[in-house]
């Protein structure tokens, strides 16, 4: 079918997917590029408000504003372009990126346009890089309907406190997510009303002293564990490496998910297990995995392990050390994902340690080594057969001590370039794994290459190809 005869509704969906950024917002620059393709696309994009809701207000009086979609416009030309985009957005809620450095007169012109075309009540999200003009009260105080639809706000360290205070005193009843590259003390000083209503908070800078997050915050992201308490926090992400000893001092009663890394310089295992009674999801990056042997999490469902920027060989050795520890008790019930390639020995250790997990997700970077590892663990049952014979079980049957008893799904992320014929080759390999694991609960295997449709093979599908009799 030619794209020229697609119904407008279908073409619109395709084009909108084409301009969508990782955040899910439409790229304004990409939308402008679509205008030059043909008259049909130009008409469709111009009249569809959804293409124009991502608004960059970058207005500098002392130098020309340079945008990739326009050749160095003057401030007056920029206002014309902004006016046109806001008209095209119609009455949709908009996402705003704000970077302003102008005098009060130009601020009056800019915000006069904004109030006319897109008042604050239509702002869905706001990211402030910097905001500097002489009289903050001039444009905002005159517009008192507030940010009633604002759901997300992010401020950088160059944002002036006057602007934060002005927004804090308007209506922000829907604001739930706040991200700030400021010390918590400054945010607490300038935004107390905002802090009292949000449920998710991210701080990009360390605080001068430990603090207590607001009790309404259940999702918290911090550089370091500089807290007095977090008994009400359910989701915690720590963006910098921590000393594991800091974990001993907190009550983790309500924590459901934890994302963290441990500093090599402070890698001293605690003297007792750290209890996470409600923890379901755990993501550790770095290489000091031995700390996992000191975690107790009876409700754990998902475990992710990453090596960050450390060498793969070091990560494998450290993971082997953790899994082999007599203190290791973690046993996720649903998913384990290892984000770096394992060798046969460590994968064998892993499948023994996590016998109750239902889904295993593995990443491989080399085709030959990847297949040798998979075959060595899931296909080569000669040793298992010998052990089975000694136990009075039929030779060649899988040894329960060498296999994940509850494993249902195996997900292989293959990081090398896809080539023609590779799908057929890996289908044969996957079929062999399923054949050699007869008698286990493993029923499906999935192979995924970047940019390609995944290969999926189910045991029931495989049985259809077996000739009867």
mmCIF file of C-alpha atoms in Angstrom, residues 344 347 362 364 369-380 410 412 426 429 433:
data_model
loop_
_atom_site.group_PDB
_atom_site.id
_atom_site.type_symbol
_atom_site.label_atom_id
_atom_site.label_comp_id
_atom_site.label_asym_id
_atom_site.label_seq_id
_atom_site.Cartn_x
_atom_site.Cartn_y
_atom_site.Cartn_z
ATOM 1 C CA UNK A 344 29.311 -20.774 31.831
ATOM 2 C CA UNK A 347 25.592 -18.840 34.903
ATOM 3 C CA UNK A 362 20.453 -12.472 29.944
ATOM 4 C CA UNK A 364 25.317 -11.287 25.469
ATOM 5 C CA UNK A 369 30.582 -17.054 23.442
ATOM 6 C CA UNK A 370 26.919 -16.395 24.109
ATOM 7 C CA UNK A 371 25.797 -19.634 22.496
ATOM 8 C CA UNK A 372 28.558 -21.656 24.185
ATOM 9 C CA UNK A 373 27.400 -20.351 27.565
ATOM 10 C CA UNK A 374 23.727 -21.102 26.869
ATOM 11 C CA UNK A 375 24.496 -24.555 25.472
ATOM 12 C CA UNK A 376 26.824 -25.401 28.331
ATOM 13 C CA UNK A 377 24.185 -24.679 30.962
ATOM 14 C CA UNK A 378 20.886 -25.605 29.300
ATOM 15 C CA UNK A 379 21.829 -28.237 26.700
ATOM 16 C CA UNK A 380 24.794 -30.271 27.947
ATOM 17 C CA UNK A 410 14.272 -17.387 28.999
ATOM 18 C CA UNK A 412 18.136 -13.459 25.485
ATOM 19 C CA UNK A 426 19.117 -19.059 16.426
ATOM 20 C CA UNK A 429 19.579 -23.278 18.719
ATOM 21 C CA UNK A 433 17.440 -25.817 24.279
#
